[in-house]
Short mmCIF file of C-alpha atoms in Angstrom, two decimals:
data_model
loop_
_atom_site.label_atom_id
_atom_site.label_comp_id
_atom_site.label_asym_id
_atom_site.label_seq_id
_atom_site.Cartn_x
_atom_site.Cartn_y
_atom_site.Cartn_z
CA UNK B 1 -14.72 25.11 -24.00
CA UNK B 2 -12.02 25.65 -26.36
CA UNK B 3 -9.32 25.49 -23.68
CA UNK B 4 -10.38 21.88 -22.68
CA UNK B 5 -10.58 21.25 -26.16
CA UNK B 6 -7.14 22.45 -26.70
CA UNK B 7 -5.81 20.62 -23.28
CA UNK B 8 -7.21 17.29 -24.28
CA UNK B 9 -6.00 17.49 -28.02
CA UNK B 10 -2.61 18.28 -26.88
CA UNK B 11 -2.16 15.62 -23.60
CA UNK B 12 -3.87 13.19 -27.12
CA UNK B 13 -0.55 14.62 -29.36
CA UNK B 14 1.40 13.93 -26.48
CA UNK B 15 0.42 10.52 -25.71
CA UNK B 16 0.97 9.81 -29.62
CA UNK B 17 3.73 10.94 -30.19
CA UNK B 18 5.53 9.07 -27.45
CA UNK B 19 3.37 5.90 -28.55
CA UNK B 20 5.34 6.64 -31.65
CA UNK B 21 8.81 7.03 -30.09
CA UNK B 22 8.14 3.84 -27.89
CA UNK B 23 7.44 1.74 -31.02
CA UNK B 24 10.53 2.41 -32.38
CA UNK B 25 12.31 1.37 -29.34
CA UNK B 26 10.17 -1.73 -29.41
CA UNK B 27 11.46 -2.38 -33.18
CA UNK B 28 14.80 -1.75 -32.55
CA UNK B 29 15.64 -3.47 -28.67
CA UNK B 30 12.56 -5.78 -28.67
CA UNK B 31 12.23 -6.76 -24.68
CA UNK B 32 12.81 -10.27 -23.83
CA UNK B 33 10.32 -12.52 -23.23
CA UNK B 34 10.43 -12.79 -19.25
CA UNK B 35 9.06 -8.99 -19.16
CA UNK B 36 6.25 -9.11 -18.39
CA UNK B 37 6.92 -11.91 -15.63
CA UNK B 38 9.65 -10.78 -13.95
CA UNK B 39 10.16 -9.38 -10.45
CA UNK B 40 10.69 -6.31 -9.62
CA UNK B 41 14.35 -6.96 -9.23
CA UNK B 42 14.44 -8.80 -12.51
CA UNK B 43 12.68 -5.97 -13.71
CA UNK B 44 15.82 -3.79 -12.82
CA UNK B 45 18.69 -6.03 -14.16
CA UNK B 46 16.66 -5.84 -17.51
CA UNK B 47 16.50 -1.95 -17.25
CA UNK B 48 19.88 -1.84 -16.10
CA UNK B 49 21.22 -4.18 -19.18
CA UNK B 50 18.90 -1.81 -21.72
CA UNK B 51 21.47 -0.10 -24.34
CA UNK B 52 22.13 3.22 -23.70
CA UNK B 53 20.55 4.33 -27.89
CA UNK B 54 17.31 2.69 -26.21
CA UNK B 55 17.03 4.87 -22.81
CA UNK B 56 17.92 8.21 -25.16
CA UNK B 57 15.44 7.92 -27.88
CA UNK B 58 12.60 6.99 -24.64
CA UNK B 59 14.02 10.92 -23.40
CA UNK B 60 13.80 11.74 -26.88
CA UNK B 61 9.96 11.07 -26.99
CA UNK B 62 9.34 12.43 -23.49
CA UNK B 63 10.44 15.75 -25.05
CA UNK B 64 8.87 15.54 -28.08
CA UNK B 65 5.64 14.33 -27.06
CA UNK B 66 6.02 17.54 -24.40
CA UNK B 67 6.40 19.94 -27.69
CA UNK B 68 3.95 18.99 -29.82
CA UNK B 69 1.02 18.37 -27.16
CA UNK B 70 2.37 21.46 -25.93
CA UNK B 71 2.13 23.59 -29.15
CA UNK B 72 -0.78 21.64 -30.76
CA UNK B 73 -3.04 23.18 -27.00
CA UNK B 74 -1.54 26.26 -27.07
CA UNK B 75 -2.24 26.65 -31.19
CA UNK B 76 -6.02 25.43 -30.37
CA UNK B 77 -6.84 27.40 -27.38
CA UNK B 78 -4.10 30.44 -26.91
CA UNK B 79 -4.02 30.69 -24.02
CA UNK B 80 -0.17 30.32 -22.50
CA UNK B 81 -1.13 28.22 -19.03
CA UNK B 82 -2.54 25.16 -22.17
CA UNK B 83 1.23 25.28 -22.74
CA UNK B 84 2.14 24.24 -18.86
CA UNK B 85 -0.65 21.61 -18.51
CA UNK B 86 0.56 19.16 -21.11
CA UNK B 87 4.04 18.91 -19.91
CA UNK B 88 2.56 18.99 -16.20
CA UNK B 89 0.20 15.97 -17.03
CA UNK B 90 2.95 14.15 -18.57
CA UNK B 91 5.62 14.91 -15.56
CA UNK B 92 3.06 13.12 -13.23
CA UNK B 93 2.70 10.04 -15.49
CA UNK B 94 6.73 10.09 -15.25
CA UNK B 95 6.50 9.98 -11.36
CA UNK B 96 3.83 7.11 -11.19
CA UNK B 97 6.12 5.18 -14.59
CA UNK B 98 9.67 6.24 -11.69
CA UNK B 99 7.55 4.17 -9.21
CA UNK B 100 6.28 1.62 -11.35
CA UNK B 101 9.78 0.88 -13.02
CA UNK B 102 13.42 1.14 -12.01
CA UNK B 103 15.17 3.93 -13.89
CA UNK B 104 18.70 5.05 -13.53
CA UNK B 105 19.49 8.36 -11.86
CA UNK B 106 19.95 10.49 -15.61
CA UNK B 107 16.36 9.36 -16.67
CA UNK B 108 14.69 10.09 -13.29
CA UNK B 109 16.25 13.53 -13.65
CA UNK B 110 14.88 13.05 -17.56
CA UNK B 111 11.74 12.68 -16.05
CA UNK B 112 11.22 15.89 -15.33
CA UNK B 113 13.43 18.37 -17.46
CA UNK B 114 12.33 16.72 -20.53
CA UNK B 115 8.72 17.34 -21.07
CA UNK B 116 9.71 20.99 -19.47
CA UNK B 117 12.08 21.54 -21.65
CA UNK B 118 9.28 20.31 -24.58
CA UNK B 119 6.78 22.84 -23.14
CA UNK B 120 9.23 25.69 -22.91
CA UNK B 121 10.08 24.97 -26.32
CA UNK B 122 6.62 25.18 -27.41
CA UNK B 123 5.79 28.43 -25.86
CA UNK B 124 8.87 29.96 -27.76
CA UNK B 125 8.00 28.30 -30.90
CA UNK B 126 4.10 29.46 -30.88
CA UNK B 127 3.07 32.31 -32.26
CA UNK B 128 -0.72 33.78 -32.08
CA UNK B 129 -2.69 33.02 -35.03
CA UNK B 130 -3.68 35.77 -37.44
CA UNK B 131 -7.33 36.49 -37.29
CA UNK B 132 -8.65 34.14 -40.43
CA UNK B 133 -5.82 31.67 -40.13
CA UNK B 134 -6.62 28.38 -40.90
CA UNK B 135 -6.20 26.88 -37.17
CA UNK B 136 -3.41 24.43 -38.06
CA UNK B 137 -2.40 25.95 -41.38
#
């Protein structure tokens, strides 16, 4: 029970954080208008004319969403495979957002090495809790 409840707090941290990220790529390159309209070619000249600060900080929040869903399941449950499934969960959302949405060939590659990179990170940075630890003290 605890590893579920550790899996589906951390793909929840995940999810937020990159909610988080997203928003501030919203607030600083708002989309135009014709978004949600366009083609799928239109869709691609818009990706294509995105600034290059915007597609970085999205990578950014693919790998940070990857650590702390990561660490946040691995802190709840312990157990090391909790680390895997977060960044595995969010690698397959990547895929279905690649085939959704045009990306360029560094953030398809992004795609994947990012939230590993997150959940390698996480496993480093985690440490078994002392018995009596607060659980996220």
């Amino acid at each position: 029970m605890r590893r579920i409840l550790g899996i589906t707090l951390g793909m929840m941290m995940a999810i937020a954080v990159i909610w988080a990220f997203e928003l501030v790529v919203q607030s600083l390159y708002p989309m135009p208008d014709s978004w949600q309209t366009a083609s799928r070619g239109d869709v691609a000249a818009i990706m294509g004319d995105m600034p290059l600060g915007e597609k970085l900080i999205v990578v950014c929040g693919w790998f940070a969403g990857a650590f702390c869903g990561a660490w946040l399941a691995l802190r709840i449950c312990d157990w090391r495979a909790a680390g895997w499934v977060v960044p595995a969960v969010l690698i397959v959302a990547g895929i279905a957002n690649l085939i959704a949405l045009p990306h360029p060939l560094w953030m398809q590659v992004a795609t994947f090495l990012a939230p590993m990179l997150g959940g390698v990170a996480a496993s480093r940075f985690h440490r078994k809790p002392y018995r009596g630890e607060p659980l996220l003290g």
